[in-house]
Amino acid sequence: MLHVGSNKPGTAFFISCLLIFSLPDVALGQIEFEKPPINYSETDPDNRISELVQNLKSGKVTLEYSQQRGYLDSFLNALDISTTSQTLVFSKTSRQRRFISPQTPRAVYFNDDVYVGWIPDGEIIEISVADPKLGAVFYTIDQHKQISPVNIDRQLGQCLLCHASSHTDRIPGHIVRSVHTDRTGMPMLQSVAYRTTDRSPLSERWGGWYVTGTHGQQMHMGNLWSEETNQWSPIDQKSGSNLIDLSSKFDPTPYPTSHSDIVALMVLEHQVNMHNLITAANIEWRVYWEERNSQRVSREETEAKFSEEDNYRLNLIAKRIVEGLLFKQEARLTNPIQGTSQFQNEFEAKGPFDSQGRSLRQFDLTNRLFKYPCSYLIYSKSFQALPEDLLNAIINQLKLTLNTSEDNDNFQIPIPQRKTLWSILKETSQNLPHTWQHHFNPKP
C-alpha cells in the first residue's frame, strides 16, 4: 500500500500506513499469520470497520461528503472518534507523501480500536482497525465524492510490507516512529530513528510530529526539522519545547482542531504497543496450538493434553501481555505534562468506574502516564477474544503479580496501589474469575 521511492536511484523504501517510517524485512510467505488458523489475507475481518461497511450497504448508516474535508467528519462521527484525539505528523511517511510537509501535516485520529489518517486535499482516508482475530486490518476511503453507499476498501499487500515487519514482531500491527526530517518533511535516513512506546524516554519521542502541550524541562524531538538535507541541524533545539500554539508553524484552518495534544500522543504510543502485544500473543498461541493438534492427529492421539513445553510456551506468551498491561519499565516523567485540548477530559470520562469513582483511564501526568497503572485495553474486544487457555494464563499471572508481598518489584507498583488496581478490576472487568472476589491478600 505504501511503497515510495527514495532520492537515490535504484533504491526503494517503504512507509508506514498510518504512523512512521519502517523497512520491510520479510516476505509474506515466511510469516505466521498467513498460516492456519489465522489465514490473514483469506479471512473475512470482523471488526468496527467491517461492521460499518455492512451498515453502509444496508442503509443503516450513511456518510456525508463535505467540500472542506471530504468524508472525514462524517466518518469520525460514525465511529465515535473525537477530534480531540488529533495528532499531527509532518514527516513524509505515507502513501500520500506528496501532500505532506511541515506546512500540511497529516492528522491521525483514534479511539480504542480504530486509527484514521487524513491530509488536506489528500486522495484517500487511511484507516486501520484492531481486529480481535486478525490484528491490524487496513482500509481506505476514496476522497472523491461517491454515489451512496460509500466504498470502504480493505488493503493488503503494500500495507503488510511495513506493518508486518520486525517493527511489529512480524504480525499485522501498527508502528509509531520518531525520526529526524529535513525542512520538507523528508525523513533523514542517515540520522537517528526510534520505535516509540510507553517505555521510550521523552527525549526519543515525536521526531517528525507536532506536539502541543507543556512538559517542563523534559526535551523531545517534536516540532523541529533540519534546514540541512544531509545532516540533522535544527535552528534551535529548545524551540520545539512547550508549544501551545502551532499557528506559527502552519495554517491549522483546514483541520478540525489546531492541536496535536501531547497527552493524546502518549496514549497513542501506549495503545499501539498494547494492541501489537495482544495481536502477537493471539497469533503465536493459536498457530502453535494448531500445529500441536496436527501432530496429535498424526500420532492418532485421542485428546490434546498439555505438556510441560505447552505450559512453558503459554506462560511465556502470557507474561508479555501482563508486562504490557502493568506498564513494566514505563518511562517516568520528571516534570508534569499538560495537554492543550479536551482530550484528557473526554478520555477519562469514558470509564468504566468502580464504586469509588476510580477508573483505569484516569491520568497521573506527574510521574507516569496513568494514575492506576493497568491498561484500559484489558476491556477491549481484542483482549477479550484471546484464546481461553491464554486468557486464563494472563489473568492468573496478573493476579499473582498484584498479590505478591514484594514491594520493590520490576513493575514498580507499591502494595497500596496494587490493592487499588485489584479493587478496580474486580468491579469493572467482566472476565475475571470468582477468585478475584476474595479480599486482596499479598503473600510472600
Tab-separated table of C-alpha atoms in Angstrom:
chain	number	residue	atom	x	y	z
A	1	MET	CA	0.000	0.000	0.000
A	2	LEU	CA	2.737	2.444	0.899
A	3	HIS	CA	5.668	1.852	-1.392
A	4	VAL	CA	7.505	5.055	-2.202
A	5	GLY	CA	10.864	5.734	-3.795
A	6	SER	CA	13.851	7.401	-2.180
A	7	ASN	CA	16.020	10.117	-3.636
A	8	LYS	CA	18.710	7.600	-4.573
A	9	PRO	CA	18.312	5.861	-7.947
A	10	GLY	CA	17.657	2.134	-7.733
A	11	THR	CA	16.655	2.347	-4.063
A	12	ALA	CA	13.230	1.924	-2.537
A	13	PHE	CA	11.885	2.253	0.930
A	14	PHE	CA	8.509	1.583	2.418
A	15	ILE	CA	6.461	3.888	4.570
A	16	SER	CA	4.123	3.016	7.401
A	17	CYS	CA	0.417	3.319	6.548
A	18	LEU	CA	-0.789	5.382	9.479
A	19	LEU	CA	2.238	6.175	11.525
A	20	ILE	CA	6.000	6.331	10.912
A	21	PHE	CA	8.814	5.002	8.720
A	22	SER	CA	9.892	1.349	8.805
A	23	LEU	CA	11.750	-1.040	6.499
A	24	PRO	CA	10.253	-4.350	5.344
A	25	ASP	CA	12.369	-7.359	6.211
A	26	VAL	CA	10.302	-10.469	5.488
A	27	ALA	CA	8.183	-11.801	2.687
A	28	LEU	CA	4.563	-12.614	3.433
A	29	GLY	CA	5.060	-16.327	2.778
A	30	GLN	CA	7.532	-16.559	5.647
A	31	ILE	CA	5.327	-15.283	8.424
A	32	GLU	CA	2.988	-16.978	10.845
A	33	PHE	CA	-0.214	-15.025	10.301
A	34	GLU	CA	-0.788	-16.459	6.835
A	35	LYS	CA	-0.790	-19.996	8.300
A	36	PRO	CA	-3.868	-21.813	9.650
A	37	PRO	CA	-5.804	-20.998	11.730
A	38	ILE	CA	-5.174	-17.266	11.112
A	39	ASN	CA	-5.124	-17.154	7.288
A	40	TYR	CA	-4.942	-13.370	7.474
A	41	SER	CA	-5.362	-12.461	3.797
A	42	GLU	CA	-8.103	-15.004	3.147
A	43	THR	CA	-10.173	-14.437	6.295
A	44	ASP	CA	-13.085	-12.013	6.342
A	45	PRO	CA	-12.475	-9.395	9.060
A	46	ASP	CA	-14.909	-8.903	11.923
A	47	ASN	CA	-14.286	-5.507	13.463
A	48	ARG	CA	-15.649	-1.967	13.800
A	49	ILE	CA	-14.896	-1.141	10.165
A	50	SER	CA	-16.298	-4.337	8.659
A	51	GLU	CA	-19.444	-3.711	10.731
A	52	LEU	CA	-19.632	-0.162	9.362
A	53	VAL	CA	-19.238	-1.493	5.813
A	54	GLN	CA	-22.276	-3.719	6.316
A	55	ASN	CA	-24.289	-0.862	7.804
A	56	LEU	CA	-23.420	1.334	4.822
A	57	LYS	CA	-24.534	-1.358	2.399
A	58	SER	CA	-27.820	-1.877	4.250
A	59	GLY	CA	-28.505	1.843	4.504
A	60	LYS	CA	-28.446	1.901	8.319
A	61	VAL	CA	-25.578	4.384	8.158
A	62	THR	CA	-24.659	6.973	5.539
A	63	LEU	CA	-21.507	9.041	5.175
A	64	GLU	CA	-21.885	12.683	4.202
A	65	TYR	CA	-19.408	14.451	1.930
A	66	SER	CA	-18.142	17.990	2.553
A	67	GLN	CA	-16.026	20.179	0.324
A	68	GLN	CA	-13.658	21.037	3.156
A	69	ARG	CA	-12.673	17.563	4.440
A	70	GLY	CA	-14.436	15.057	2.213
A	71	TYR	CA	-15.794	12.130	4.238
A	72	LEU	CA	-13.608	12.687	7.301
A	73	ASP	CA	-16.049	14.431	9.639
A	74	SER	CA	-18.916	12.047	8.912
A	75	PHE	CA	-16.653	9.002	9.191
A	76	LEU	CA	-15.250	10.075	12.577
A	77	ASN	CA	-18.762	10.733	13.827
A	78	ALA	CA	-19.970	7.296	12.654
A	79	LEU	CA	-17.233	5.614	14.714
A	80	ASP	CA	-17.447	7.972	17.701
A	81	ILE	CA	-13.861	9.134	17.241
A	82	SER	CA	-13.308	12.526	18.842
A	83	THR	CA	-11.357	15.204	17.003
A	84	THR	CA	-9.639	15.957	20.324
A	85	SER	CA	-7.556	12.831	19.625
A	86	GLN	CA	-5.929	14.669	16.713
A	87	THR	CA	-2.163	14.296	16.437
A	88	LEU	CA	-0.218	15.787	13.548
A	89	VAL	CA	2.750	14.234	11.735
A	90	PHE	CA	4.670	16.225	9.135
A	91	SER	CA	7.217	13.623	8.040
A	92	LYS	CA	6.629	12.312	4.520
A	93	THR	CA	5.735	8.850	5.733
A	94	SER	CA	2.593	7.873	3.907
A	95	ARG	CA	1.355	6.639	0.571
A	96	GLN	CA	0.276	10.266	0.048
A	97	ARG	CA	3.706	11.707	0.772
A	98	ARG	CA	3.422	14.406	-1.880
A	99	PHE	CA	0.653	16.076	0.128
A	100	ILE	CA	2.591	16.058	3.427
A	101	SER	CA	5.016	18.690	4.700
A	102	PRO	CA	5.534	20.810	7.817
A	103	GLN	CA	3.047	23.240	6.212
A	104	THR	CA	0.463	20.495	5.543
A	105	PRO	CA	0.862	17.839	8.248
A	106	ARG	CA	-1.090	14.608	8.234
A	107	ALA	CA	-3.663	14.199	11.004
A	108	VAL	CA	-4.164	10.942	12.910
A	109	TYR	CA	-7.363	10.359	14.916
A	110	PHE	CA	-8.120	7.346	17.091
A	111	ASN	CA	-10.380	5.685	19.607
A	112	ASP	CA	-9.791	2.406	21.451
A	113	ASP	CA	-9.629	0.253	18.303
A	114	VAL	CA	-9.614	2.444	15.160
A	115	TYR	CA	-6.912	4.734	13.721
A	116	VAL	CA	-7.640	7.245	10.952
A	117	GLY	CA	-5.153	9.161	8.808
A	118	TRP	CA	-6.233	12.282	6.861
A	119	ILE	CA	-4.437	15.002	4.886
A	120	PRO	CA	-5.928	18.205	3.480
A	121	ASP	CA	-6.519	17.678	-0.259
A	122	GLY	CA	-5.428	14.037	0.089
A	123	GLU	CA	-6.844	11.433	-2.259
A	124	ILE	CA	-7.821	8.883	0.400
A	125	ILE	CA	-8.594	8.498	4.081
A	126	GLU	CA	-6.325	5.831	5.589
A	127	ILE	CA	-7.866	3.545	8.202
A	128	SER	CA	-6.501	0.852	10.465
A	129	VAL	CA	-8.500	-1.170	12.976
A	130	ALA	CA	-7.597	-3.663	15.680
A	131	ASP	CA	-9.424	-6.809	14.583
A	132	PRO	CA	-9.901	-9.240	17.526
A	133	LYS	CA	-8.829	-12.263	15.456
A	134	LEU	CA	-6.523	-10.829	12.775
A	135	GLY	CA	-4.690	-7.915	14.371
A	136	ALA	CA	-4.334	-4.699	12.383
A	137	VAL	CA	-6.531	-4.605	9.287
A	138	PHE	CA	-6.207	-1.759	6.783
A	139	TYR	CA	-8.792	0.122	4.743
A	140	THR	CA	-9.111	3.256	2.595
A	141	ILE	CA	-11.896	5.618	1.562
A	142	ASP	CA	-11.624	7.430	-1.769
A	143	GLN	CA	-11.964	11.147	-1.028
A	144	HIS	CA	-13.688	11.889	-4.351
A	145	LYS	CA	-17.440	12.254	-3.898
A	146	GLN	CA	-19.071	8.853	-4.338
A	147	ILE	CA	-22.553	7.590	-5.072
A	148	SER	CA	-24.008	6.186	-1.845
A	149	PRO	CA	-23.141	3.812	-0.263
A	150	VAL	CA	-19.556	4.940	0.167
A	151	ASN	CA	-16.970	2.219	-0.501
A	152	ILE	CA	-14.509	1.334	2.259
A	153	ASP	CA	-11.877	-0.906	0.675
A	154	ARG	CA	-9.680	-3.399	2.519
A	155	GLN	CA	-5.962	-3.123	1.719
A	156	LEU	CA	-3.377	-5.924	1.920
A	157	GLY	CA	-0.042	-6.190	0.026
A	158	GLN	CA	1.830	-2.932	0.405
A	159	CYS	CA	0.465	-2.195	3.891
A	160	LEU	CA	1.759	-5.518	5.181
A	161	LEU	CA	5.238	-4.912	3.818
A	162	CYS	CA	5.686	-2.339	6.569
A	163	HIS	CA	3.062	-3.384	9.076
A	164	ALA	CA	4.261	-6.983	9.304
A	165	SER	CA	7.985	-6.309	9.690
A	166	SER	CA	10.385	-6.676	12.604
A	167	HIS	CA	8.999	-3.389	13.950
A	168	THR	CA	5.715	-5.204	14.680
A	169	ASP	CA	7.296	-8.563	15.572
A	170	ARG	CA	6.196	-9.815	12.145
A	171	ILE	CA	2.484	-9.643	12.899
A	172	PRO	CA	-0.114	-7.286	11.365
A	173	GLY	CA	0.390	-4.316	13.645
A	174	HIS	CA	0.967	-0.602	13.999
A	175	ILE	CA	4.156	1.412	14.236
A	176	VAL	CA	4.893	4.719	15.939
A	177	ARG	CA	8.292	6.008	14.917
A	178	SER	CA	10.287	9.108	15.761
A	179	VAL	CA	12.585	10.405	13.004
A	180	HIS	CA	14.561	13.462	12.054
A	181	THR	CA	13.344	15.223	8.919
A	182	ASP	CA	14.558	17.982	6.662
A	183	ARG	CA	12.544	21.173	6.086
A	184	THR	CA	10.345	19.435	3.512
A	185	GLY	CA	9.395	16.668	5.929
A	186	MET	CA	11.574	14.035	4.238
A	187	PRO	CA	12.953	11.535	6.790
A	188	MET	CA	16.727	11.726	7.135
A	189	LEU	CA	17.706	8.092	6.759
A	190	GLN	CA	21.272	8.705	7.871
A	191	SER	CA	20.072	10.137	11.197
A	192	VAL	CA	18.528	8.504	14.268
A	193	ALA	CA	15.125	6.822	14.264
A	194	TYR	CA	13.242	5.274	17.170
A	195	ARG	CA	10.292	2.972	17.592
A	196	THR	CA	8.400	4.616	20.438
A	197	THR	CA	6.293	3.002	23.155
A	198	ASP	CA	5.397	3.923	26.736
A	199	ARG	CA	8.913	2.730	27.667
A	200	SER	CA	10.616	5.348	25.483
A	201	PRO	CA	12.130	8.395	27.191
A	202	LEU	CA	10.605	11.661	26.007
A	203	SER	CA	13.962	12.589	24.513
A	204	GLU	CA	13.408	9.903	21.823
A	205	ARG	CA	9.795	10.733	21.011
A	206	TRP	CA	7.911	12.663	18.342
A	207	GLY	CA	10.534	13.396	15.730
A	208	GLY	CA	8.539	14.352	12.634
A	209	TRP	CA	5.441	15.147	14.712
A	210	TYR	CA	3.914	18.344	16.001
A	211	VAL	CA	3.383	18.439	19.758
A	212	THR	CA	1.211	20.882	21.724
A	213	GLY	CA	1.409	20.990	25.488
A	214	THR	CA	3.771	21.748	28.327
A	215	HIS	CA	6.336	19.346	29.783
A	216	GLY	CA	8.769	21.485	31.788
A	217	GLN	CA	12.472	20.807	31.332
A	218	GLN	CA	11.929	17.464	29.612
A	219	MET	CA	13.056	17.557	25.986
A	220	HIS	CA	11.561	15.742	22.988
A	221	MET	CA	12.199	15.620	19.217
A	222	GLY	CA	8.892	17.156	18.107
A	223	ASN	CA	8.177	20.446	16.317
A	224	LEU	CA	11.634	20.527	14.713
A	225	TRP	CA	13.215	19.872	11.339
A	226	SER	CA	16.621	20.445	9.836
A	227	GLU	CA	17.385	23.204	7.371
A	228	GLU	CA	20.088	20.927	6.004
A	229	THR	CA	19.209	17.984	3.778
A	230	ASN	CA	22.174	15.754	4.643
A	231	GLN	CA	22.586	16.228	8.381
A	232	TRP	CA	20.467	16.939	11.431
A	233	SER	CA	20.872	20.632	12.162
A	234	PRO	CA	17.814	22.316	13.720
A	235	ILE	CA	17.971	26.065	14.203
A	236	ASP	CA	17.271	25.824	17.944
A	237	GLN	CA	16.712	22.510	19.754
A	238	LYS	CA	14.754	24.177	22.562
A	239	SER	CA	12.384	25.977	20.193
A	240	GLY	CA	10.285	22.833	19.877
A	241	SER	CA	9.561	22.626	23.606
A	242	ASN	CA	6.405	23.599	25.497
A	243	LEU	CA	4.465	24.868	22.488
A	244	ILE	CA	0.771	25.515	22.992
A	245	ASP	CA	0.107	27.163	19.628
A	246	LEU	CA	1.196	25.873	16.210
A	247	SER	CA	-0.082	28.787	14.121
A	248	SER	CA	3.486	29.984	13.509
A	249	LYS	CA	4.339	26.596	12.003
A	250	PHE	CA	1.405	26.113	9.596
A	251	ASP	CA	-2.170	27.211	8.916
A	252	PRO	CA	-4.461	24.991	11.046
A	253	THR	CA	-7.674	26.270	9.422
A	254	PRO	CA	-8.348	23.161	7.258
A	255	TYR	CA	-8.132	20.847	10.277
A	256	PRO	CA	-10.929	20.079	12.747
A	257	THR	CA	-8.752	21.438	15.572
A	258	SER	CA	-5.420	23.228	15.914
A	259	HIS	CA	-3.971	20.743	18.426
A	260	SER	CA	-1.508	17.854	18.392
A	261	ASP	CA	-2.028	17.147	22.058
A	262	ILE	CA	0.919	15.694	23.990
A	263	VAL	CA	-1.398	13.580	26.164
A	264	ALA	CA	-3.102	12.116	23.073
A	265	LEU	CA	0.335	11.298	21.657
A	266	MET	CA	1.340	9.456	24.823
A	267	VAL	CA	-1.906	7.469	24.865
A	268	LEU	CA	-1.448	6.662	21.162
A	269	GLU	CA	2.012	5.217	21.819
A	270	HIS	CA	0.817	3.044	24.692
A	271	GLN	CA	-2.250	1.853	22.816
A	272	VAL	CA	-0.388	0.934	19.623
A	273	ASN	CA	2.166	-1.074	21.590
A	274	MET	CA	-0.529	-2.845	23.618
A	275	HIS	CA	-2.525	-3.713	20.503
A	276	ASN	CA	0.622	-5.211	18.980
A	277	LEU	CA	1.322	-7.277	22.105
A	278	ILE	CA	-2.225	-8.651	22.116
A	279	THR	CA	-2.077	-9.483	18.402
A	280	ALA	CA	1.316	-11.182	18.700
A	281	ALA	CA	0.117	-13.296	21.638
A	282	ASN	CA	-3.104	-14.247	19.875
A	283	ILE	CA	-1.387	-15.327	16.658
A	284	GLU	CA	1.562	-17.066	18.309
A	285	TRP	CA	-0.580	-19.237	20.598
A	286	ARG	CA	-3.233	-20.087	18.012
A	287	VAL	CA	-0.648	-21.107	15.390
A	288	TYR	CA	1.346	-23.074	17.977
A	289	TRP	CA	-1.742	-24.956	19.203
A	290	GLU	CA	-2.875	-25.654	15.638
A	291	GLU	CA	0.477	-27.264	14.922
A	292	ARG	CA	0.301	-29.240	18.186
A	293	ASN	CA	-3.145	-30.549	17.238
A	294	SER	CA	-1.863	-31.561	13.813
A	295	GLN	CA	0.913	-33.530	15.487
A	296	ARG	CA	-1.621	-35.154	17.816
A	297	VAL	CA	-3.780	-36.251	14.879
A	298	SER	CA	-0.774	-37.658	13.040
A	299	ARG	CA	0.084	-39.724	16.133
A	300	GLU	CA	-3.545	-40.814	16.423
A	301	GLU	CA	-3.882	-39.443	19.939
A	302	THR	CA	-7.491	-39.206	21.125
A	303	GLU	CA	-7.199	-35.930	23.049
A	304	ALA	CA	-4.901	-32.948	23.346
A	305	LYS	CA	-3.005	-32.880	26.630
A	306	PHE	CA	-0.919	-30.010	27.896
A	307	SER	CA	2.741	-30.935	28.059
A	308	GLU	CA	5.422	-29.194	30.089
A	309	GLU	CA	6.546	-27.469	26.901
A	310	ASP	CA	2.987	-26.298	26.205
A	311	ASN	CA	2.665	-24.775	29.664
A	312	TYR	CA	6.056	-23.096	29.361
A	313	ARG	CA	5.125	-21.582	25.986
A	314	LEU	CA	1.696	-20.487	27.212
A	315	ASN	CA	3.031	-18.753	30.304
A	316	LEU	CA	5.841	-17.065	28.386
A	317	ILE	CA	3.323	-15.533	25.980
A	318	ALA	CA	1.047	-14.544	28.869
A	319	LYS	CA	3.953	-12.872	30.668
A	320	ARG	CA	4.496	-10.435	27.785
A	321	ILE	CA	0.869	-9.351	27.953
A	322	VAL	CA	0.964	-8.876	31.722
A	323	GLU	CA	4.121	-6.783	31.434
A	324	GLY	CA	2.387	-4.582	28.870
A	325	LEU	CA	-0.812	-4.291	30.885
A	326	LEU	CA	1.076	-3.234	34.027
A	327	PHE	CA	3.423	-0.803	32.223
A	328	LYS	CA	6.612	-2.649	33.128
A	329	GLN	CA	9.673	-0.385	32.652
A	330	GLU	CA	7.463	2.575	31.753
A	331	ALA	CA	9.456	5.760	31.180
A	332	ARG	CA	8.930	8.006	34.185
A	333	LEU	CA	8.197	11.710	33.946
A	334	THR	CA	10.430	14.257	35.651
A	335	ASN	CA	8.098	17.238	35.148
A	336	PRO	CA	4.308	17.480	34.888
A	337	ILE	CA	2.649	17.051	31.498
A	338	GLN	CA	-0.310	19.145	30.394
A	339	GLY	CA	-2.137	18.964	27.059
A	340	THR	CA	-3.890	21.731	25.161
A	341	SER	CA	-7.174	20.135	24.084
A	342	GLN	CA	-10.131	18.453	25.770
A	343	PHE	CA	-8.689	15.014	25.012
A	344	GLN	CA	-7.770	14.281	28.634
A	345	ASN	CA	-11.229	15.117	29.981
A	346	GLU	CA	-13.061	13.197	27.253
A	347	PHE	CA	-10.811	10.156	27.618
A	348	GLU	CA	-11.205	9.995	31.393
A	349	ALA	CA	-15.000	10.371	31.175
A	350	LYS	CA	-15.347	7.075	29.278
A	351	GLY	CA	-14.717	4.919	32.350
A	352	PRO	CA	-15.764	2.344	33.432
A	353	PHE	CA	-15.695	3.480	37.053
A	354	ASP	CA	-15.750	1.488	40.261
A	355	SER	CA	-17.975	2.307	43.224
A	356	GLN	CA	-15.436	4.885	44.436
A	357	GLY	CA	-15.303	6.697	41.093
A	358	ARG	CA	-11.916	5.281	40.098
A	359	SER	CA	-11.038	4.280	36.555
A	360	LEU	CA	-8.075	2.871	34.633
A	361	ARG	CA	-8.472	5.834	32.250
A	362	GLN	CA	-7.602	8.433	34.873
A	363	PHE	CA	-4.286	10.177	34.282
A	364	ASP	CA	-1.350	10.925	36.552
A	365	LEU	CA	0.871	13.002	34.194
A	366	THR	CA	3.245	13.967	37.006
A	367	ASN	CA	5.318	10.827	37.458
A	368	ARG	CA	3.765	8.485	34.892
A	369	LEU	CA	1.027	8.412	32.258
A	370	PHE	CA	-1.880	6.862	34.194
A	371	LYS	CA	-2.850	7.131	37.847
A	372	TYR	CA	-3.609	3.404	38.084
A	373	PRO	CA	-1.021	1.504	36.021
A	374	CYS	CA	-3.081	-1.177	34.340
A	375	SER	CA	-4.036	-0.693	30.699
A	376	TYR	CA	-7.651	0.140	29.864
A	377	LEU	CA	-7.259	-2.214	26.885
A	378	ILE	CA	-7.940	-5.045	29.302
A	379	TYR	CA	-11.576	-4.179	28.497
A	380	SER	CA	-11.041	-4.288	24.722
A	381	LYS	CA	-12.609	-6.802	22.350
A	382	SER	CA	-9.134	-7.832	21.224
A	383	PHE	CA	-8.154	-8.775	24.763
A	384	GLN	CA	-11.476	-10.495	25.474
A	385	ALA	CA	-11.160	-12.520	22.239
A	386	LEU	CA	-7.850	-14.136	23.194
A	387	PRO	CA	-7.970	-17.961	23.294
A	388	GLU	CA	-9.431	-19.212	26.572
A	389	ASP	CA	-6.271	-21.024	27.715
A	390	LEU	CA	-4.179	-17.922	27.070
A	391	LEU	CA	-6.667	-15.558	28.671
A	392	ASN	CA	-6.782	-17.704	31.807
A	393	ALA	CA	-2.976	-17.784	31.983
A	394	ILE	CA	-2.842	-13.970	31.677
A	395	ILE	CA	-5.464	-13.433	34.384
A	396	ASN	CA	-3.699	-15.884	36.698
A	397	GLN	CA	-0.327	-14.161	36.239
A	398	LEU	CA	-1.951	-10.763	36.730
A	399	LYS	CA	-3.498	-11.981	39.972
A	400	LEU	CA	-0.205	-13.419	41.239
A	401	THR	CA	1.697	-10.257	40.325
A	402	LEU	CA	-0.714	-7.943	42.095
A	403	ASN	CA	-0.924	-10.244	45.119
A	404	THR	CA	2.790	-10.609	45.792
A	405	SER	CA	4.162	-9.166	49.044
A	406	GLU	CA	7.297	-7.797	47.406
A	407	ASP	CA	7.044	-4.005	47.448
A	408	ASN	CA	10.060	-3.390	45.215
A	409	ASP	CA	9.244	-5.454	42.126
A	410	ASN	CA	10.015	-4.933	38.442
A	411	PHE	CA	6.651	-3.264	37.873
A	412	GLN	CA	7.305	-0.547	40.459
A	413	ILE	CA	3.751	-0.765	41.786
A	414	PRO	CA	3.608	-0.324	45.578
A	415	ILE	CA	1.321	-2.646	47.541
A	416	PRO	CA	-1.335	0.057	48.266
A	417	GLN	CA	-1.587	0.791	44.550
A	418	ARG	CA	-1.839	-2.910	43.744
A	419	LYS	CA	-4.727	-3.132	46.180
A	420	THR	CA	-6.465	-0.308	44.345
A	421	LEU	CA	-5.915	-1.998	40.982
A	422	TRP	CA	-7.306	-5.248	42.378
A	423	SER	CA	-10.430	-3.420	43.554
A	424	ILE	CA	-10.958	-1.528	40.285
A	425	LEU	CA	-10.563	-4.666	38.186
A	426	LYS	CA	-12.828	-6.681	40.467
A	427	GLU	CA	-15.661	-4.191	39.982
A	428	THR	CA	-15.189	-3.193	36.345
A	429	SER	CA	-13.917	-6.217	34.415
A	430	GLN	CA	-16.367	-8.879	33.293
A	431	ASN	CA	-13.944	-11.728	32.582
A	432	LEU	CA	-12.173	-12.153	35.918
A	433	PRO	CA	-12.597	-15.488	37.754
A	434	HIS	CA	-14.556	-15.768	41.006
A	435	THR	CA	-11.287	-15.853	42.965
A	436	TRP	CA	-10.972	-12.101	42.354
A	437	GLN	CA	-13.956	-11.615	44.612
A	438	HIS	CA	-11.748	-12.626	47.548
A	439	HIS	CA	-10.031	-9.952	49.571
A	440	PHE	CA	-6.687	-8.623	48.401
A	441	ASN	CA	-4.071	-10.531	50.428
A	442	PRO	CA	-0.418	-10.146	49.390
A	443	LYS	CA	1.534	-13.321	50.044
A	444	PRO	CA	5.301	-13.935	50.170
